Tab-separated table of C-alpha atoms in Angstrom:
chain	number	residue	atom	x	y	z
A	624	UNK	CA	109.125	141.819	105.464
A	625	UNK	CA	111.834	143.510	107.453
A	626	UNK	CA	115.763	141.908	106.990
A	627	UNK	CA	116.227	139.053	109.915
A	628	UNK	CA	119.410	139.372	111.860
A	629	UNK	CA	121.615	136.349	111.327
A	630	UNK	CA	120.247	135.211	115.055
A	631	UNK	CA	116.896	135.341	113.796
A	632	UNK	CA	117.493	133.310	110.382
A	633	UNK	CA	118.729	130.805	112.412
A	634	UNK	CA	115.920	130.657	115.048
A	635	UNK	CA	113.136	130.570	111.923
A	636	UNK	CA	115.337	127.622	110.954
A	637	UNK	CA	115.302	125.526	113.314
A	638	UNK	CA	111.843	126.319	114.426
A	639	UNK	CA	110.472	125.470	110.818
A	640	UNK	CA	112.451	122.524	111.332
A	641	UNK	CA	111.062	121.365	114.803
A	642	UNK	CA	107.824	121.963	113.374
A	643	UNK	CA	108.036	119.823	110.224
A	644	UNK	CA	109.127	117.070	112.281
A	645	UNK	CA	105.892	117.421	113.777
A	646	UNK	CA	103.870	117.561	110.534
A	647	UNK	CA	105.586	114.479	109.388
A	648	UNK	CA	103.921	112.704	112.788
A	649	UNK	CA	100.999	114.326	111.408
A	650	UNK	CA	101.042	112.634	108.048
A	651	UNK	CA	101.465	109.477	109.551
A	652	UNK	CA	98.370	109.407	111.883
A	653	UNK	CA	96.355	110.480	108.912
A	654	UNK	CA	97.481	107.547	106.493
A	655	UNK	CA	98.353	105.148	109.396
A	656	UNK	CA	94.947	102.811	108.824
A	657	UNK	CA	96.356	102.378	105.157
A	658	UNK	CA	98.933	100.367	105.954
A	659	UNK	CA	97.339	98.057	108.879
A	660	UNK	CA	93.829	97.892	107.286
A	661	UNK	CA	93.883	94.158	107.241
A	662	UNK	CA	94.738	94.176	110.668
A	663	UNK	CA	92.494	96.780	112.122
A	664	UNK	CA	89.555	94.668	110.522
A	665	UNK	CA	90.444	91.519	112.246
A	666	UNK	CA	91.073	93.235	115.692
A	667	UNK	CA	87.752	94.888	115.807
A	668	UNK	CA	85.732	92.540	113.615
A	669	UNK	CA	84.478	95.846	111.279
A	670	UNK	CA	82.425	96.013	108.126
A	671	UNK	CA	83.701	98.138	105.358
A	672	UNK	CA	81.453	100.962	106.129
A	673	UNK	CA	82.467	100.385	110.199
A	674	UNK	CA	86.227	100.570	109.144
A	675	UNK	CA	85.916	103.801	106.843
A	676	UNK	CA	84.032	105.143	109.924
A	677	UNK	CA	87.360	104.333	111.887
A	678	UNK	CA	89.440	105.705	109.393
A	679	UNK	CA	87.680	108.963	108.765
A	680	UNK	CA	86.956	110.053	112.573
A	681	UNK	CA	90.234	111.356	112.194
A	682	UNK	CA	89.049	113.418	108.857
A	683	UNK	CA	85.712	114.577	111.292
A	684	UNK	CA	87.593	116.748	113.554
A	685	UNK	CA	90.120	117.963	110.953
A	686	UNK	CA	87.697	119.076	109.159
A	687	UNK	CA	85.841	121.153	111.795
A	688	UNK	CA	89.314	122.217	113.454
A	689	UNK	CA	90.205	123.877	110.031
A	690	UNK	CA	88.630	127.073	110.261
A	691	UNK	CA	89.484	127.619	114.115
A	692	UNK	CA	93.044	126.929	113.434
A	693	UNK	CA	93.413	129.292	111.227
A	694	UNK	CA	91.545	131.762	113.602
A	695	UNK	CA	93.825	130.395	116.190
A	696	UNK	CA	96.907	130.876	114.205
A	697	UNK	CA	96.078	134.508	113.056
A	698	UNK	CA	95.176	135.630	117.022
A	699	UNK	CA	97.157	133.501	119.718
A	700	UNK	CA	99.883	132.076	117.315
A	701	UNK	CA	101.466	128.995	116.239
A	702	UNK	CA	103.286	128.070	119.497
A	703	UNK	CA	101.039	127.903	121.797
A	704	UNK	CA	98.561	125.836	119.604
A	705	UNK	CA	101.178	123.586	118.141
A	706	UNK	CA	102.582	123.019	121.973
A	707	UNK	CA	98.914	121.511	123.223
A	708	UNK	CA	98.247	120.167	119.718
A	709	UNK	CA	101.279	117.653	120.798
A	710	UNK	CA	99.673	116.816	123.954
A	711	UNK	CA	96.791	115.851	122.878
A	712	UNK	CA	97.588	114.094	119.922
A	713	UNK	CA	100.209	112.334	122.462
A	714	UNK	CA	97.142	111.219	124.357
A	715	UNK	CA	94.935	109.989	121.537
A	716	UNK	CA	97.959	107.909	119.957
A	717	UNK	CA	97.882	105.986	123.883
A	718	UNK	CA	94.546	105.400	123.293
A	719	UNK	CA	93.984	103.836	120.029
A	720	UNK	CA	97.150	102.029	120.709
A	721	UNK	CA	95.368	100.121	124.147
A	722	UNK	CA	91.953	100.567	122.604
A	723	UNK	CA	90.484	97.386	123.510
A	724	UNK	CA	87.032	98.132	121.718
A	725	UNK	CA	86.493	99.939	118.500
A	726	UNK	CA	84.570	102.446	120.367
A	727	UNK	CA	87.432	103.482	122.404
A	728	UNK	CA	89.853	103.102	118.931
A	729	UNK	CA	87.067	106.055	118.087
A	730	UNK	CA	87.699	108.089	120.889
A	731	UNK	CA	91.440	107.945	120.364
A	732	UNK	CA	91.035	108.603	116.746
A	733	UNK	CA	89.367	111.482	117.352
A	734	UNK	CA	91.645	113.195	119.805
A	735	UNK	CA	94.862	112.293	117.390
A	736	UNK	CA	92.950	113.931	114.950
A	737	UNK	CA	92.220	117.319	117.264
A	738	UNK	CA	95.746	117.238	118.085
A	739	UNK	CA	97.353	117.015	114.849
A	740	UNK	CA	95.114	119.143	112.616
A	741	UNK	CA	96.853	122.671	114.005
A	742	UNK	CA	100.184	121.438	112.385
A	743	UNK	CA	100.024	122.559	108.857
A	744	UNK	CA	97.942	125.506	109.339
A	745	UNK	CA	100.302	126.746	111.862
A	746	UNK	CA	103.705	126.313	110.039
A	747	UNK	CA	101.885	127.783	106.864
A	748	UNK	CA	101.543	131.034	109.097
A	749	UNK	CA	105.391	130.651	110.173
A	750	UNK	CA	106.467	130.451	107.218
A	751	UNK	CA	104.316	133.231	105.846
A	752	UNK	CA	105.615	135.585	108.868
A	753	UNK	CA	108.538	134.188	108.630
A	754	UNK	CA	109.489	133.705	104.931
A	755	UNK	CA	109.999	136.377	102.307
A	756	UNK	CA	106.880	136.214	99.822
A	757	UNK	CA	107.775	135.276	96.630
A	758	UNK	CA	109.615	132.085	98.443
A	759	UNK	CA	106.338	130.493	99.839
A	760	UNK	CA	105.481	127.931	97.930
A	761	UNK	CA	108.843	126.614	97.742
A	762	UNK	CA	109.053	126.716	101.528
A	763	UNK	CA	105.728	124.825	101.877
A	764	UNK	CA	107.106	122.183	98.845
A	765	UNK	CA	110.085	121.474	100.746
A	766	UNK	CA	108.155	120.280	104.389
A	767	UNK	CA	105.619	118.552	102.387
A	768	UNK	CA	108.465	117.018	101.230
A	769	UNK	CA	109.865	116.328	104.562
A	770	UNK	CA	106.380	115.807	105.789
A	771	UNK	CA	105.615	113.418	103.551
A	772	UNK	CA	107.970	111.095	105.134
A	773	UNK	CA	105.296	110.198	107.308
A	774	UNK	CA	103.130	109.288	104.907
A	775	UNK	CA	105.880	107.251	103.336
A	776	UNK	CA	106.604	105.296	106.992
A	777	UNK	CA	102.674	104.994	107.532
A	778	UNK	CA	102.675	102.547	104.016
A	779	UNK	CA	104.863	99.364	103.470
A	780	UNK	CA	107.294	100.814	106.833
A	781	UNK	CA	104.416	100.192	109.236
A	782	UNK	CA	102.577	97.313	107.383
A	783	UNK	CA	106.007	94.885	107.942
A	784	UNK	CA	106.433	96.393	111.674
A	785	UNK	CA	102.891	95.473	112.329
A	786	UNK	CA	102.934	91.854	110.931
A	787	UNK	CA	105.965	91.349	112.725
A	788	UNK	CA	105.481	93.077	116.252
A	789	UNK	CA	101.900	94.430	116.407
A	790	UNK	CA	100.155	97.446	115.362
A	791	UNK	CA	99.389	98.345	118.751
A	792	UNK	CA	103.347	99.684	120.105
A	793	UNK	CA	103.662	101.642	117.328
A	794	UNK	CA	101.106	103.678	118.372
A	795	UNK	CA	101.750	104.087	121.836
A	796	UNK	CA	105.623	104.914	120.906
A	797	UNK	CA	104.273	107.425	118.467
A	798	UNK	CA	102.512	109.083	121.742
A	799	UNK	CA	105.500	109.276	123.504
A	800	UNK	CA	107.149	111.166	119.740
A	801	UNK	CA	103.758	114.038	119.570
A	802	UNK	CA	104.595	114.477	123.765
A	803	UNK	CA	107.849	114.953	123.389
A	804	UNK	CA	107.375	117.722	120.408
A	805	UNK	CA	104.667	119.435	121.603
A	806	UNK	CA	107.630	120.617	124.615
A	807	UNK	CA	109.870	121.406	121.886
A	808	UNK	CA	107.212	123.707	119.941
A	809	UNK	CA	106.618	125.691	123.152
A	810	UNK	CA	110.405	125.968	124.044
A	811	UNK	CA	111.584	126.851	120.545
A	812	UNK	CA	109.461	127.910	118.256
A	813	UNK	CA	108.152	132.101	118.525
A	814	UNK	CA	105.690	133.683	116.738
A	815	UNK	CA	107.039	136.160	114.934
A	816	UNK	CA	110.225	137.762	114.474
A	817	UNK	CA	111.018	140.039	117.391
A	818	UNK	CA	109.656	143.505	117.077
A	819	UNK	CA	107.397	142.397	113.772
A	820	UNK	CA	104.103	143.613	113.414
A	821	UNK	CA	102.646	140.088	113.071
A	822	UNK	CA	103.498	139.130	116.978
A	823	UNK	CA	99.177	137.864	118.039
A	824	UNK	CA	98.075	139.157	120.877
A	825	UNK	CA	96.579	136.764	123.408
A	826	UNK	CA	93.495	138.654	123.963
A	827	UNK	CA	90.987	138.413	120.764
A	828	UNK	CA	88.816	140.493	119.120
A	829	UNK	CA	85.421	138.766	118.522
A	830	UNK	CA	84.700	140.957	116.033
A	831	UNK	CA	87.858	141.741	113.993
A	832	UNK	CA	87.882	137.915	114.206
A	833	UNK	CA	84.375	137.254	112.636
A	834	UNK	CA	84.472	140.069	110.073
A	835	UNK	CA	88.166	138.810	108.713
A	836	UNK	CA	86.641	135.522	108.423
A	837	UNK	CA	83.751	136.322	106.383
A	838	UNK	CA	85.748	138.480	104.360
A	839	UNK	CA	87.979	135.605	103.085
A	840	UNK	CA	84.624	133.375	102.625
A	841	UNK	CA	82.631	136.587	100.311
A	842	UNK	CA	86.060	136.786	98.192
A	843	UNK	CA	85.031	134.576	95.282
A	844	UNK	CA	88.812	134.324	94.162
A	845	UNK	CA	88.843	132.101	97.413
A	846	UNK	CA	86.091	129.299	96.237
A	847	UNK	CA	88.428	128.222	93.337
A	848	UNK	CA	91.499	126.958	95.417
A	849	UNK	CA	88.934	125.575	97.906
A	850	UNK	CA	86.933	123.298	95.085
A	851	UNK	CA	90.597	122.373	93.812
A	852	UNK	CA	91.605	121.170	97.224
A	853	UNK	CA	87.763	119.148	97.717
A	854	UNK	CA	88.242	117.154	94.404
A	855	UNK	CA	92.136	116.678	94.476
A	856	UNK	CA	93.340	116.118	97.972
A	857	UNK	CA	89.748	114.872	98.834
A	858	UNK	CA	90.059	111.915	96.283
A	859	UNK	CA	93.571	111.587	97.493
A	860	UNK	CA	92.835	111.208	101.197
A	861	UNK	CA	90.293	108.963	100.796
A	862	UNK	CA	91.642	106.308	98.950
A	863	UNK	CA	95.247	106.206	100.394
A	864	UNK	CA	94.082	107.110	103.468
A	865	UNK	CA	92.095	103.670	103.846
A	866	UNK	CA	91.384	101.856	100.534
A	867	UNK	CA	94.148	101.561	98.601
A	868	UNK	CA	96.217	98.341	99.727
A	869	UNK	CA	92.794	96.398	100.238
A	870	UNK	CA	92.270	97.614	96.281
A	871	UNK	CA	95.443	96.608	95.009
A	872	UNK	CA	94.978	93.506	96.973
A	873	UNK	CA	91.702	91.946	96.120
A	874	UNK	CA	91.165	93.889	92.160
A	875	UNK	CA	94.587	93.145	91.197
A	876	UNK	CA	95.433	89.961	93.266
A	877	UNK	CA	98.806	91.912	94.972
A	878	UNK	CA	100.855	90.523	98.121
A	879	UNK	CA	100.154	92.948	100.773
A	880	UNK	CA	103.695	94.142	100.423
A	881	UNK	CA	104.020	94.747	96.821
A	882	UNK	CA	100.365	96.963	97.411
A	883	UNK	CA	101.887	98.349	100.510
A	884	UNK	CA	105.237	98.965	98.013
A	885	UNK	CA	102.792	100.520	95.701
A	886	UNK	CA	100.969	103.349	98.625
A	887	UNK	CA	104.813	104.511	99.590
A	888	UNK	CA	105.357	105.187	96.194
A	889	UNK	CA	102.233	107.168	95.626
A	890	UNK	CA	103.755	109.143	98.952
A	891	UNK	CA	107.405	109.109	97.742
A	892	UNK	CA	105.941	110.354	94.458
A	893	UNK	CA	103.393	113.426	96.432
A	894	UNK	CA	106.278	114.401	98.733
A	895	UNK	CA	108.723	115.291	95.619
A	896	UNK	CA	106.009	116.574	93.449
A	897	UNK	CA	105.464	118.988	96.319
A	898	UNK	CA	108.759	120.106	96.062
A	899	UNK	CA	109.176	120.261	92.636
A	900	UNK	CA	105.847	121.610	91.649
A	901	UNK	CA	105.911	124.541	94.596
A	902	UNK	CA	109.696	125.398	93.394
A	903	UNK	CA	108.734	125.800	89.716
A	904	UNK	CA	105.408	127.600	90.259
A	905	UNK	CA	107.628	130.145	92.095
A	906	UNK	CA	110.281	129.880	89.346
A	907	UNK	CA	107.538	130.743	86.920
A	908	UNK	CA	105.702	133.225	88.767
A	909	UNK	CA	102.368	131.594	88.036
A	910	UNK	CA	100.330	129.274	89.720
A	911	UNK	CA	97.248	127.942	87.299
A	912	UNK	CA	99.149	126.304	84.281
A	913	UNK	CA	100.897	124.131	86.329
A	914	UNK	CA	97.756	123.355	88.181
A	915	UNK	CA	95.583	122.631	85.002
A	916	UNK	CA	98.401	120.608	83.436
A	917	UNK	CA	99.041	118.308	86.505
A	918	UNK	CA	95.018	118.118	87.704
A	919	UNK	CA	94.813	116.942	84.185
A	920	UNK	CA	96.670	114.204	84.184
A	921	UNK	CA	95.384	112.953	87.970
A	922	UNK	CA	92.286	113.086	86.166
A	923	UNK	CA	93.725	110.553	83.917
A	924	UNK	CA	95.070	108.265	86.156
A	925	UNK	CA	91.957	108.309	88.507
A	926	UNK	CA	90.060	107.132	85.136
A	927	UNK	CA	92.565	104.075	84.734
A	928	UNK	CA	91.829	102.808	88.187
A	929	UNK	CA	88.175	103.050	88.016
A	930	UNK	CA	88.982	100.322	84.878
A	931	UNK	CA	90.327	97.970	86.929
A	932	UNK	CA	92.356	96.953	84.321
A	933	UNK	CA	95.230	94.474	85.088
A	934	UNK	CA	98.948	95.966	84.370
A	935	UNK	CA	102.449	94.856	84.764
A	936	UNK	CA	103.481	95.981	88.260
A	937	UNK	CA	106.573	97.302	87.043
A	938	UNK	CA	103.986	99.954	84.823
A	939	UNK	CA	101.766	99.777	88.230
A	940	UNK	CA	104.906	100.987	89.429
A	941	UNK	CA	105.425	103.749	87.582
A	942	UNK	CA	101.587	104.660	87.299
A	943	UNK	CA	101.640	104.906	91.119
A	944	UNK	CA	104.817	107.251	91.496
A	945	UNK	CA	102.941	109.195	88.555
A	946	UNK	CA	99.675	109.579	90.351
A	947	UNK	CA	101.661	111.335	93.361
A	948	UNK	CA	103.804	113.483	91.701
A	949	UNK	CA	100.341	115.038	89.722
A	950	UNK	CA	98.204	114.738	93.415
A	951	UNK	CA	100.915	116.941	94.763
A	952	UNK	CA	99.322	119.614	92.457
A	953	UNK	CA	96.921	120.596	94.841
A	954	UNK	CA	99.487	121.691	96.839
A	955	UNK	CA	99.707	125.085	95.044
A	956	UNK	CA	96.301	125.900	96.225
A	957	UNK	CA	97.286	127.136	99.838
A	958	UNK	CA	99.394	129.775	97.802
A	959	UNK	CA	96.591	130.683	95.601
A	960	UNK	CA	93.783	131.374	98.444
A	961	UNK	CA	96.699	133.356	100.342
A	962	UNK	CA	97.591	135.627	97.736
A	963	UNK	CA	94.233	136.278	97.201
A	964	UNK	CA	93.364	137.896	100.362
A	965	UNK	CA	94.735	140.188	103.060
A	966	UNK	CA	97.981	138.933	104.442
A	967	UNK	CA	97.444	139.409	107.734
A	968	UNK	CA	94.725	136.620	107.173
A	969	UNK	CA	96.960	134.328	106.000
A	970	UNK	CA	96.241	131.544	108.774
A	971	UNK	CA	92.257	131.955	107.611
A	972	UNK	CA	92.641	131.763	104.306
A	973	UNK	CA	94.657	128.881	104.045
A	974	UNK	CA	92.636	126.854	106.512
A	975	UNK	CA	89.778	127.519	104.412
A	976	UNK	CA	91.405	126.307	100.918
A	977	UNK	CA	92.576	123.838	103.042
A	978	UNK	CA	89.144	122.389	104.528
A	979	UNK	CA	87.565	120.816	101.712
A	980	UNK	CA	89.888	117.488	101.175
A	981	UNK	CA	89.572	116.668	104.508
A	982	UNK	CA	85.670	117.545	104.659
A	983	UNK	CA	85.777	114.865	101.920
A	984	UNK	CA	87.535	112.331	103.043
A	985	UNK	CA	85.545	112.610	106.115
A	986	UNK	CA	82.000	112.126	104.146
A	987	UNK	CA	83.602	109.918	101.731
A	988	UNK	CA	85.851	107.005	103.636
A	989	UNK	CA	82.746	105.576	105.171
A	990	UNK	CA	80.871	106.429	101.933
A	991	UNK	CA	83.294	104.316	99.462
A	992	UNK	CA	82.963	101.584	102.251
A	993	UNK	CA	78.878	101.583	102.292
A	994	UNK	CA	78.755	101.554	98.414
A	995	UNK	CA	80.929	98.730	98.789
A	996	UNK	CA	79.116	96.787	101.690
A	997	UNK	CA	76.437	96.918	99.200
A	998	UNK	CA	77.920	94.341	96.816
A	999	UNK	CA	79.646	91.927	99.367
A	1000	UNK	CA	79.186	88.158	98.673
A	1001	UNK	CA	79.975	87.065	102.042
A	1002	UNK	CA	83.172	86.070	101.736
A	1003	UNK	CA	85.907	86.508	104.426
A	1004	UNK	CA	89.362	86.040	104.090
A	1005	UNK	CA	91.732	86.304	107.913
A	1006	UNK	CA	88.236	87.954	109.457
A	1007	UNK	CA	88.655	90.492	106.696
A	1008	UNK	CA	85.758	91.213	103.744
A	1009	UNK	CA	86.524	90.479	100.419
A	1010	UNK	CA	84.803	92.218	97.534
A	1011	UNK	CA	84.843	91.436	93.860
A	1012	UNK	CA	85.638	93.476	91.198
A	1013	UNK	CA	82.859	95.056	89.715
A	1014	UNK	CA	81.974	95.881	93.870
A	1015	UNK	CA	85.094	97.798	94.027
A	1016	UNK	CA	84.728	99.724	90.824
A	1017	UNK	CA	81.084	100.967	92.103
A	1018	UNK	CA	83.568	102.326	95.406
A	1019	UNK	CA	86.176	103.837	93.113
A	1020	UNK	CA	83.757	105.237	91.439
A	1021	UNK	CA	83.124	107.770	93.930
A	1022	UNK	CA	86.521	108.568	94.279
A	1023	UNK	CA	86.982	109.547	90.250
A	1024	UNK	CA	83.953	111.902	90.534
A	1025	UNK	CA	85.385	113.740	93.001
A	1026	UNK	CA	88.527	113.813	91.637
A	1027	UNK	CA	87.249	115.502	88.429
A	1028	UNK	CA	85.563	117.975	89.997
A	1029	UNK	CA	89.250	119.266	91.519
A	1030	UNK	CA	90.379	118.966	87.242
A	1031	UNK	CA	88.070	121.017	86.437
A	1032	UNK	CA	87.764	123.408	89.204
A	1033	UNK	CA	91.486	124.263	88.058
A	1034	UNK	CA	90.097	126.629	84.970
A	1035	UNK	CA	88.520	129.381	87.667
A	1036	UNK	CA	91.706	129.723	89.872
A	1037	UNK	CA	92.928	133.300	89.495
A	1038	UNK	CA	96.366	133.598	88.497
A	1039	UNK	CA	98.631	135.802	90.923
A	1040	UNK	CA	101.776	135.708	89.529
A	1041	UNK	CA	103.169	134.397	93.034
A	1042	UNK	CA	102.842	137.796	94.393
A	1043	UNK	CA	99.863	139.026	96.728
A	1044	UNK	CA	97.367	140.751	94.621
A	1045	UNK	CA	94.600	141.526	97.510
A	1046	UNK	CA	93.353	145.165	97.292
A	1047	UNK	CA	91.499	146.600	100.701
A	1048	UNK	CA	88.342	148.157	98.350
């Protein structure tokens, strides 16, 4: 990339930064039911399968909005999709917070969901237009770092605000918040430096569009990074996206603040490991060693809490801030699909990689919760189910399987050496 005047550093700045402010919203509406599980349960009376349903609407559309985001990104540019992406996501956040009926908490689900899911995508392409090369997955480390503190606020954070005020204002303020930034994107944030060659163009070619595409799906270097991302982030997603305070709660007999405790740190623990993983994979210069060594050990850990087996909760702890510092390793693989394919298709390729967790969690959520409906007893506890423990290691079950399939998807990434290695045949 050309050299940025100093006005232009600083614009990329504080663009990036208005941007991950957004993505940490993001995070939050994605592991928001986490937290307030218990209480989303009693408000609409839901089965397990019912609340995974809930849970994963969000995990529907994101999934389907991957692809034509990054098309989006790649043709009429970050700002204009990340300015109604705030609206919208403003809109659905009003919604589930006045949803009276779970069918409306659906709706409002789904369009917080649609709003949100052009965030990352479209500060992966800033950053890539904006960023020098070899500096990418740093970049990316550092706002899921920052973006992680909405993952963070979405665990024990929203849990005590919601046994102590009501689930229901926090998301209507949080409306107000994705509004408010969706103005922001459009006033600050530009596409591309001025005068670069990666400025979109509102008009789109069909075609250029459609043969780009399939050019990044036929590149087999691309399937890799993409199974990584299904088994890894998938199994991640789905369990701290929904099951993993009821888990801690009923398996391991936990006070819904010590399991809350334990979900922060498993985001505390992602949000640094995306740091520190992304800076020393760039440090290196490679990507797959530190991807087979940390998808090993989430491997691991996945194994331990299919066991069930009761631990100190100071080692629960630990275990917990382990498990995100190693789920953070699928992180690397929106580097690995990029630098596999043309860089002007940055914004496709990375929404591709970037599809398959949230394709899972979207099957899966509802999944875990059927399996689990399965084995229920009867019992009720606050107009919540309650499942014993050989019922809930059926449901984690599901989750471990997956997440060995990311471990050992890890052995076919192709190492790039940070660099783009793409060749137009």
């Amino acid at each position: 990339m050309k050299a940025l005047t100093r006005e232009q550093m600083r614009r990329r700045w504080l663009a990036l930064g208005v941007v991950a402010v957004a993505y940490i919203l993001s995070f939050f509406q994605r592991f928001a039911p986490a937290g307030i599980a218990p209480d989303l349960a009693a408000a609409f009376d839901t089965s397990a399968a019912s609340l995974g349903v809930l849970a994963a609407t969000y995990f529907y559309v994101y999934t389907l909005m991957q692809v034509p985001t990054g098309i989006l990104a790649d043709t009429l540019g970050p700002r204009r999709i990340l300015a109604l992406g705030g609206l919208v996501g403003g809109a659905g956040s009003f919604l589930f917070g006045m949803a009276p009926t779970l069918e409306l908490a659906l709706v409002g689900r789904t369009l917080i969901g649609l709003g949100v899911s052009v965030t990352f995508i479209a500060m992966l392409k800033l950053i890539a237009v904006w960023f020098e090369e070899n500096r990418f997955a740093t970049m990316v480390g550092v706002c899921m770092l920052i973006g992680n503190l909405g993952s963070v606020l979405a665990g024990a954070p929203l849990s005590a605000v919601a046994q102590a005020t009501g689930w229901r204002g926090v998301f209507i303020g949080v409306g107000f918040v994705s509004v408010a930034l969706g103005a922001l994107c459009w006033l600050i944030v530009r596409d591309a430096p001025e005068g670069g060659s990666a400025v979109p163009k509102p008009r789109v070619d069909r075609t250029a569009v459609i043969s780009g595409l399939l050019s990044v799906i036929r590149n087999r270097d691309t399937w890799p990074p993409l199974l990584v991302n299904t088994g890894m982030c998938g199994a991640f997603f789905t369990f701290a996206g929904l099951w993993a305070t009821p888990y801690l709660m009923q398996v391991h007999g936990l006070a819904r603040s010590v399991a809350t405790a334990h979900l922060s740190l498993w985001f505390g623990g992602f949000a640094v490991g995306c740091l520190f993983l992304g800076s020393l994979s760039d440090r290196l210069g490679r990507r797959k060693p530190v991807l087979i060594v940390t998808s090993h050990l989430y491997g691991l850990i996945w194994l331990i809490l299919l066991s069930c087996v009761s631990l100190p909760v100071s080692i629960s702890y630990l275990l917990f801030a382990l498990l995100g510092l190693t789920t953070a390793g699928f992180s690397l693989t929106w580097a690995c699909s990029k630098e596999v394919n043309p860089p002007l298709l940055s914004g496709m390729s990375t929404s591709v990689a970037n599809m398959g967790g949230f394709m899972t969690a979207a099957l899966l959520q509802p999944f875990v919760g059927w399996v689990m409906d399965l084995g229920w007893t009867g019992e009720m506890v606050s107009g919540a189910r309650v499942y014993d423990v050989e019922t809930w290691r059926h449901g984690v079950l599901v989750v471990t399987v997956c997440a060995i399939l990311g471990t050992a998807s890890c052995w076919w990434i192709k190492e790039t050496r940070c660099r783009n290695i793409w060749q137009a045949s």
